[in-house]
Amino acid sequence: MNARPQKIVCIGAGYVGGPTMAVIAARCPDVQVTVLDLNAARIAAWNSESLPVFEPGLPEVVRQVRGRNLHFLAQAQGVAALAEADVVFISVQTPTKTSGAGAGKASDLQYVEACARLIAEHARGHTIVVEKSTMPVRAAERIQQILSTTQTGGTFAVLSNPEFLAEGTAIRDLEQPDRVLIGGEDPAAVAALKSIYATWVAPEKILTTGLWSAELSKLAANAFLAQRVSSINALSALCEKTGAEVAEVAAVVGTDSRIGPKFLQASVGFGGSCFQKDLLSLIYLCEHHGLPEVAAYWQGVVDINEWQKHRFAKVVQQVAVSGRIAVLGLAFKKDTNDFRESAALAVCRSLLQAGLEVVAYDPRVDGSRFAAELGHPARFSVASTVSAALAGAGAVAVLTEWEEFKSIAWASVQLLPGAVICDGRNVVDRAAVQQAGYGLRVIGSAAP
Ligand code: UDX
Ligand code: ADP
């Protein structure tokens, strides 16, 4: 095989696979990249002007390379590409298991295993198989086991190359990564994959480790990030009791160069497809390996996050002057249309269970998909503007830090008199709310 791969296939055209392959194709015009997905509608969207993933900068990159050296194909049409591939990325979901051994904690590897079976069936010659999805430690062993059942005479090297991109900044994270991590035991395969990234990433930023270290490093990095958010969120509750301001505390703590200023923004709780799932996977691994104390340590990070979402929802219920609540922001963070595990899901569920009516607004999230996730409750509706969501509400819950929520003209909105704005992101213009005569509760600030 040529040392520099010429043909790449990625199985899974989701939030990770789509943007990652678009950037590889853009940076490596000499490499043909094919992205396959079982979901034909998703592939059709990748081939349209309305991409299935909202990500700043992504449409520009896709437009540049689609049809040139980036091809999105439904699995049924594109499976033949596997026979010619030098490298196959597995970039499918690894959700938390809902049944069987480890239910509620362990990662469900059924989608990854299906990919390994597909590769075993169709690959020819020598193929480098890359774990891109976040996997539990030693998942590569299972992939190797499945690949070894191949009947085609093909040979394989398995690498772990976890993705560190964050949604909303995916293109920047891919183009200028803090680091690229390649874990593997086969030096030729590691070198081949490295040659792809080395096209645009400085060599000192391409870290190589053993397979198990790479798999664990991804879980560890997400656990550390989630732990920072839970740490500042735990302190936000103490700030509310004592009159300390959590933003001031975070700013002071963050000036210590050993701690650093990033990821110390108190919030209504972290969401997204990764943090909770990866923490639970880590906890399961610790329990599985007979380390209950370590499991309990990381469980605390999850528990504080659950408590924070619940605590915030209770405040909204307590201060509301009517049964109609406006929810601003359904995405788990700004600049994405993703609401997986978002605080909004937990807060809306809690408000609806308490018998309240919720009118929600989000600039990017598909409201009908969000309503479907909640089970289409009768008291939940979606407004198409901020003012429509606010009209007649007795309380407002700000759950995502979208830029447009920073500049709401509170004096001209139609909330009920005495309504209270509950800011779960510390983004609302406090002076404007006060001038408009509404109440305000901000996460990490004592109630006035
Ligand atoms: C995360 C990791 O950052 C990324 O490296 C990994 O590849 C995937 O998981 P992502 O989930 O896309 O990325 O978003 P991230 O920016 O990490 O935010 C996660 C959650 O934490 C969001 O709900 C966000 O609002 C929240 N958060 C983040 C805070 O509440 N406060 C902060 O200071 C930072
Ligand atoms: P992530 O956030 O990790 O990218 P997503 O759920 O957004 O996860 O995307 C994963 C994609 O993988 C989905 O579009 C799903 O249809 C696809 N997928 C899952 N299993 C397979 C499979 N066996 N073959 C092809 N595509 C798959």
XYZ file of C-alpha atoms and ligand atoms in Angstrom:
509
model
C 0.000 0.000 0.000
C 1.062 3.540 -0.756
C 2.307 5.139 2.513
C -0.090 8.038 2.061
C -3.666 6.752 1.871
C -5.417 7.679 -1.370
C -8.912 6.443 -0.617
C -10.757 7.049 2.611
C -14.218 5.833 3.558
C -16.089 7.042 6.631
C -19.058 5.059 7.935
C -21.469 7.469 9.666
C -22.413 10.943 8.387
C -23.284 12.558 11.721
C -21.999 15.529 13.707
C -18.510 14.008 13.786
C -18.184 12.088 10.488
C -19.599 14.806 8.212
C -17.505 17.813 9.334
C -14.339 15.734 9.881
C -14.400 14.232 6.403
C -15.229 17.606 4.836
C -12.099 19.126 6.387
C -9.903 16.128 5.450
C -11.167 16.390 1.847
C -10.543 20.138 1.778
C -7.009 19.832 3.158
C -6.060 16.756 1.112
C -7.242 17.327 -2.484
C -5.250 14.258 -3.574
C -7.335 11.945 -1.386
C -10.791 10.660 -2.353
C -13.162 10.656 0.626
C -16.481 8.784 0.625
C -18.951 9.094 3.494
C -21.565 6.348 3.899
C -24.659 6.306 6.068
C -27.542 3.888 6.482
C -29.842 6.883 6.757
C -30.547 7.791 3.115
C -32.430 10.968 4.101
C -29.371 12.207 5.979
C -27.184 11.519 2.936
C -29.673 13.390 0.731
C -29.409 16.351 3.100
C -25.588 16.271 2.926
C -25.951 16.407 -0.863
C -28.378 19.356 -0.680
C -28.091 23.048 0.185
C -29.608 22.344 3.612
C -27.005 20.296 5.490
C -28.272 18.063 8.316
C -25.791 19.584 10.779
C -25.720 23.302 11.574
C -22.105 24.270 12.101
C -20.540 27.688 11.383
C -18.238 27.498 8.348
C -19.343 23.984 7.372
C -21.427 24.882 4.268
C -18.451 26.748 2.778
C -16.107 23.762 3.240
C -18.675 21.282 1.910
C -19.393 23.442 -1.146
C -15.682 23.566 -1.922
C -15.144 19.782 -1.952
C -18.456 18.021 -2.513
C -18.431 16.213 -5.859
C -14.681 16.907 -6.185
C -13.080 14.571 -3.655
C -15.881 14.301 -1.083
C -18.847 12.062 -1.824
C -21.848 11.340 0.377
C -23.489 8.026 -0.495
C -26.281 5.973 1.015
C -24.772 2.756 2.306
C -26.682 0.570 -0.158
C -25.203 2.516 -3.097
C -21.734 3.120 -1.736
C -20.677 -0.066 -0.002
C -18.397 -1.032 -2.923
C -16.100 1.854 -1.915
C -15.004 -0.274 1.062
C -13.238 -2.712 -1.265
C -10.869 -0.012 -2.495
C -10.444 1.927 0.743
C -6.984 2.307 2.287
C -8.517 3.720 5.473
C -12.021 3.261 6.897
C -13.177 5.521 9.720
C -15.928 4.244 11.998
C -17.901 7.314 13.038
C -21.241 6.029 14.264
C -23.084 6.660 17.494
C -22.066 4.856 20.712
C -25.046 5.672 22.950
C -25.521 4.529 26.511
C -26.982 1.014 26.605
C -30.639 0.886 27.522
C -30.898 -2.863 28.170
C -28.763 -5.898 28.957
C -25.493 -5.946 30.921
C -24.377 -2.421 31.838
C -27.744 -0.831 30.907
C -27.810 2.873 31.819
C -24.011 3.152 31.887
C -22.006 1.087 29.420
C -21.657 2.284 25.816
C -23.721 0.382 23.290
C -21.304 -0.930 20.678
C -23.916 -2.515 18.396
C -23.510 0.192 15.706
C -19.715 -0.088 15.810
C -19.900 -3.873 15.635
C -22.224 -3.641 12.619
C -19.595 -1.449 10.908
C -16.847 -3.949 11.694
C -18.955 -6.737 10.167
C -19.595 -4.619 7.080
C -15.866 -3.925 6.692
C -15.003 -7.600 7.222
C -17.405 -8.494 4.449
C -16.432 -5.890 1.841
C -12.822 -4.834 2.409
C -10.101 -6.176 0.122
C -6.317 -6.101 0.484
C -4.920 -4.246 3.506
C -7.245 -1.800 5.292
C -6.582 0.542 8.196
C -9.695 0.667 10.362
C -9.924 3.775 12.518
C -12.094 4.236 15.593
C -13.295 7.830 15.329
C -16.332 7.464 17.580
C -15.630 7.568 21.313
C -15.222 3.995 22.527
C -14.776 2.291 25.867
C -11.216 1.159 26.596
C -10.397 -2.065 24.737
C -13.214 -1.651 22.183
C -10.556 -2.113 19.491
C -10.160 -5.707 20.691
C -13.798 -6.391 19.800
C -13.361 -4.739 16.381
C -10.234 -6.825 15.707
C -12.110 -9.963 16.704
C -14.926 -9.247 14.217
C -12.491 -8.290 11.443
C -10.645 -11.571 11.942
C -13.750 -13.442 10.750
C -13.352 -11.972 7.253
C -13.610 -14.401 4.359
C -12.017 -12.110 1.770
C -8.383 -12.728 2.653
C -8.085 -9.076 3.623
C -5.760 -7.877 6.389
C -6.430 -5.090 8.898
C -4.736 -2.715 11.315
C -6.974 -1.054 13.916
C -6.186 2.453 15.181
C -7.872 4.756 17.665
C -8.131 8.367 16.487
C -10.692 10.001 18.767
C -12.237 13.300 17.739
C -11.902 16.280 20.081
C -14.025 18.741 18.097
C -16.756 20.590 19.966
C -20.022 21.375 18.223
C -20.402 25.004 17.206
C -16.629 25.330 16.727
C -16.090 22.065 14.816
C -14.481 23.576 11.724
C -11.998 25.671 13.708
C -11.265 22.706 16.012
C -10.590 20.497 12.982
C -8.509 23.062 11.120
C -6.494 24.218 14.136
C -6.671 21.382 16.663
C -4.973 21.524 20.075
C -3.785 18.033 19.186
C -4.551 15.032 17.022
C -4.314 11.700 18.811
C -3.445 8.446 17.061
C -3.287 5.274 19.135
C -2.092 2.003 17.670
C 0.420 -0.809 17.740
C 1.200 -0.971 14.001
C 3.826 1.693 13.123
C 3.095 1.618 9.376
C -0.626 2.195 9.956
C 0.078 4.985 12.455
C 2.443 6.636 9.946
C -0.121 6.365 7.144
C -2.855 8.065 9.167
C -0.372 10.628 10.466
C 0.501 11.564 6.880
C -3.096 12.677 6.334
C -3.217 15.006 9.348
C 0.343 16.211 8.785
C -0.931 17.920 5.631
C -2.198 20.766 7.831
C -1.357 19.964 11.482
C 2.123 20.663 12.914
C 3.957 17.393 13.687
C 4.386 18.205 17.390
C 0.603 18.394 17.698
C 0.113 14.863 16.395
C 0.396 12.660 19.471
C 0.864 8.927 19.188
C 0.147 6.460 21.991
C -0.816 2.844 22.506
C -4.364 1.842 21.551
C -5.710 1.624 25.094
C -4.218 4.965 26.117
C -5.843 6.657 23.131
C -9.221 5.146 23.909
C -8.980 6.138 27.577
C -7.567 9.613 26.826
C -10.735 10.603 25.000
C -12.934 9.499 27.910
C -10.555 11.211 30.343
C -10.498 14.515 28.433
C -14.290 14.699 28.386
C -14.479 13.686 32.050
C -12.038 16.485 33.025
C -14.012 19.062 31.014
C -17.328 17.933 32.501
C -15.753 17.979 35.959
C -14.783 21.648 35.524
C -18.355 22.542 34.619
C -19.748 20.565 37.566
C -17.192 22.210 39.875
C -18.211 25.750 38.905
C -21.893 24.757 38.901
C -21.573 23.345 42.421
C -20.034 26.666 43.494
C -22.827 28.600 41.710
C -25.266 27.257 44.313
C -23.034 28.437 47.155
C -22.708 31.852 45.483
C -26.484 32.203 45.415
C -26.568 31.567 49.194
C -23.661 33.797 50.139
C -23.796 36.792 47.791
C -20.572 35.881 45.997
C -20.797 36.232 42.190
C -19.868 33.036 40.396
C -18.538 34.904 37.335
C -16.167 36.878 39.574
C -15.026 33.746 41.379
C -14.454 31.953 38.046
C -12.474 34.901 36.677
C -10.215 34.977 39.730
C -9.718 31.209 39.876
C -9.048 31.107 36.130
C -6.127 33.560 36.306
C -4.060 30.853 38.031
C -2.087 29.538 35.068
C -2.293 26.032 36.515
C -6.099 26.214 36.292
C -6.668 28.424 33.231
C -9.686 30.565 32.314
C -11.607 28.323 29.927
C -14.616 26.131 30.685
C -15.529 27.851 33.941
C -18.835 29.323 32.821
C -21.541 28.393 35.333
C -24.673 27.126 33.624
C -27.957 25.330 34.050
C -25.965 22.146 33.413
C -23.869 20.620 30.664
C -25.575 18.743 27.853
C -24.594 17.285 24.511
C -24.065 13.824 23.202
C -20.686 13.309 24.854
C -20.168 14.389 28.455
C -22.827 12.365 30.228
C -22.426 9.329 27.945
C -18.652 9.304 28.301
C -18.760 9.815 32.072
C -21.198 6.927 32.413
C -18.968 4.785 30.216
C -15.968 5.657 32.408
C -17.967 4.890 35.560
C -19.023 1.537 34.139
C -15.434 0.670 33.238
C -14.291 1.505 36.799
C -17.032 -0.630 38.316
C -16.309 -3.436 35.878
C -12.646 -3.394 36.875
C -13.455 -3.446 40.615
C -12.779 0.242 41.347
C -15.963 1.452 43.096
C -14.232 4.457 44.733
C -13.066 5.760 41.357
C -16.530 5.154 39.907
C -18.132 7.087 42.786
C -15.735 10.012 42.245
C -16.859 10.462 38.603
C -20.480 9.713 39.481
C -20.394 12.895 41.571
C -19.794 14.934 38.402
C -22.920 13.431 36.804
C -24.979 13.855 39.974
C -24.166 17.567 40.365
C -25.187 18.113 36.758
C -28.561 16.417 37.281
C -29.069 18.364 40.490
C -28.237 21.683 38.805
C -30.837 21.194 36.040
C -33.455 20.160 38.597
C -32.590 22.992 40.979
C -32.972 25.553 38.197
C -36.344 24.155 37.099
C -37.564 24.405 40.708
C -36.564 28.080 40.894
C -38.528 28.798 37.686
C -41.599 27.098 39.124
C -41.304 28.989 42.404
C -40.972 32.470 40.927
C -43.445 32.193 38.014
C -46.408 34.575 38.353
C -48.554 32.423 36.044
C -48.614 28.901 34.635
C -47.127 29.930 31.294
C -43.338 29.715 31.009
C -41.233 30.978 28.099
C -38.164 28.832 27.437
C -35.407 30.536 25.443
C -32.910 28.076 23.977
C -33.341 24.363 23.333
C -29.872 23.569 21.964
C -27.332 22.201 24.468
C -25.094 25.204 23.678
C -25.067 28.058 21.189
C -24.179 27.700 17.490
C -25.570 24.193 17.090
C -28.956 22.680 16.242
C -28.189 19.705 18.503
C -30.353 19.211 21.588
C -29.151 15.769 22.674
C -29.078 15.658 26.513
C -29.647 19.431 26.568
C -30.562 21.115 29.839
C -33.708 22.282 28.001
C -34.966 18.699 27.762
C -34.637 18.202 31.523
C -36.032 21.628 32.435
C -39.003 21.365 30.029
C -39.826 17.874 31.313
C -39.731 19.128 34.877
C -41.921 22.195 34.154
C -44.447 20.110 32.211
C -44.586 17.515 34.979
C -45.380 20.334 37.405
C -48.447 21.126 35.271
C -47.038 24.295 33.654
C -47.395 25.363 30.016
C -44.142 25.848 28.059
C -43.691 28.045 24.981
C -40.185 27.610 23.597
C -37.987 29.451 21.122
C -34.646 28.456 19.620
C -33.083 29.978 16.492
C -31.732 26.654 15.161
C -33.374 23.669 16.814
C -36.180 21.973 14.899
C -39.075 22.496 17.336
C -41.097 19.536 16.077
C -38.172 17.159 16.648
C -37.747 18.571 20.137
C -41.492 18.164 20.825
C -41.287 14.575 19.555
C -38.410 13.885 21.966
C -40.638 15.131 24.804
C -43.450 12.853 23.594
C -45.601 15.657 22.050
C -47.051 16.973 25.323
C -50.190 19.103 24.854
C -48.846 21.939 27.011
C -45.634 22.351 24.956
C -45.477 24.611 21.920
C -42.800 26.323 19.868
C -42.760 30.002 18.893
C -40.943 31.336 15.851
C -39.625 34.516 17.495
C -38.385 35.550 20.940
C -41.239 38.041 21.365
C -43.888 35.471 20.476
C -42.459 33.083 23.071
C -42.372 35.809 25.723
C -45.886 37.181 25.111
C -48.053 36.581 28.175
C -45.480 34.468 30.063
C -45.208 34.593 33.852
C -41.550 33.501 33.897
C -38.731 33.101 31.402
C -36.072 30.379 31.495
C -32.937 31.225 29.468
C -31.253 27.878 28.819
C -28.855 28.448 25.893
C -26.353 31.298 25.532
C -27.432 32.354 21.998
C -26.105 35.824 21.107
C -29.590 37.163 20.397
C -30.627 36.585 24.017
C -27.975 39.084 25.167
C -29.665 42.004 23.473
C -33.367 41.397 24.107
C -35.141 44.772 24.522
C -36.889 43.816 27.751
C -38.714 47.148 27.943
C -40.676 46.310 24.809
C -41.602 42.651 25.427
C -45.083 41.608 26.549
C -44.450 39.527 29.677
C -47.031 39.536 32.474
C -46.447 42.296 35.070
C -44.075 41.036 37.774
C -42.778 38.201 35.571
C -39.338 36.875 36.486
C -36.499 36.108 34.091
C -34.435 33.112 35.209
C -31.077 33.259 33.467
C -29.403 29.861 33.417
C -26.452 31.145 31.359
C -25.660 34.557 32.806
C -26.178 36.266 29.444
C -29.172 38.503 30.014
C -28.717 42.298 30.141
C -29.427 42.802 33.853
C -29.869 46.579 33.676
C -32.397 46.283 30.833
C -34.454 43.759 32.826
C -34.415 45.963 35.906
C -35.400 49.053 33.929
C -38.307 47.134 32.408
C -39.484 46.313 35.926
C -39.256 42.521 35.715
C -37.732 40.222 38.326
C -34.397 38.514 37.676
C -32.721 35.372 38.965
C -29.290 34.549 37.590
C -27.432 31.286 38.082
C -24.596 31.891 40.560
C -25.919 35.267 41.791
C -27.848 35.871 44.996
C -31.497 36.792 44.422
C -31.913 40.594 44.721
C -17.330 18.103 24.037
C -15.818 18.335 24.119
O -15.574 19.719 24.365
C -15.148 17.897 22.828
O -13.745 18.043 22.934
C -15.513 16.436 22.552
O -14.949 16.024 21.328
C -17.003 16.259 22.520
O -17.578 16.736 23.745
P -19.383 19.386 22.934
O -20.225 18.432 23.717
O -19.661 19.588 21.488
O -17.849 18.941 23.013
O -19.479 20.837 23.605
P -18.743 21.591 24.797
O -18.335 22.923 24.302
O -17.705 20.781 25.421
O -19.931 21.836 25.828
C -20.541 20.772 26.540
C -21.583 21.316 27.493
O -20.961 21.985 28.594
C -22.528 22.340 26.861
O -23.841 22.100 27.313
C -22.005 23.658 27.366
O -22.980 24.659 27.402
C -21.535 23.282 28.761
N -20.514 24.193 29.302
C -19.300 24.295 28.699
C -20.807 24.954 30.424
O -21.891 24.862 30.973
N -19.836 25.791 30.915
C -18.621 25.913 30.337
O -17.798 26.701 30.850
C -18.341 25.151 29.193
P -21.990 11.581 16.176
O -22.427 12.753 17.002
O -21.063 10.635 16.901
O -21.469 11.956 14.834
P -24.572 10.907 15.023
O -25.697 10.165 15.668
O -24.731 12.345 14.672
O -23.300 10.682 15.964
O -24.159 10.162 13.675
C -23.936 8.815 13.555
C -24.411 8.381 12.156
O -24.008 7.035 11.944
C -25.918 8.430 11.944
O -26.224 9.255 10.843
C -26.313 6.956 11.682
O -27.342 6.815 10.733
C -25.012 6.376 11.161
N -24.889 4.934 11.332
C -25.094 4.205 12.439
N -24.844 2.907 12.234
C -24.463 2.792 10.935
C -24.046 1.702 10.111
N -23.965 0.464 10.564
N -23.726 1.976 8.839
C -23.786 3.254 8.368
N -24.156 4.303 9.086
C -24.492 4.096 10.360
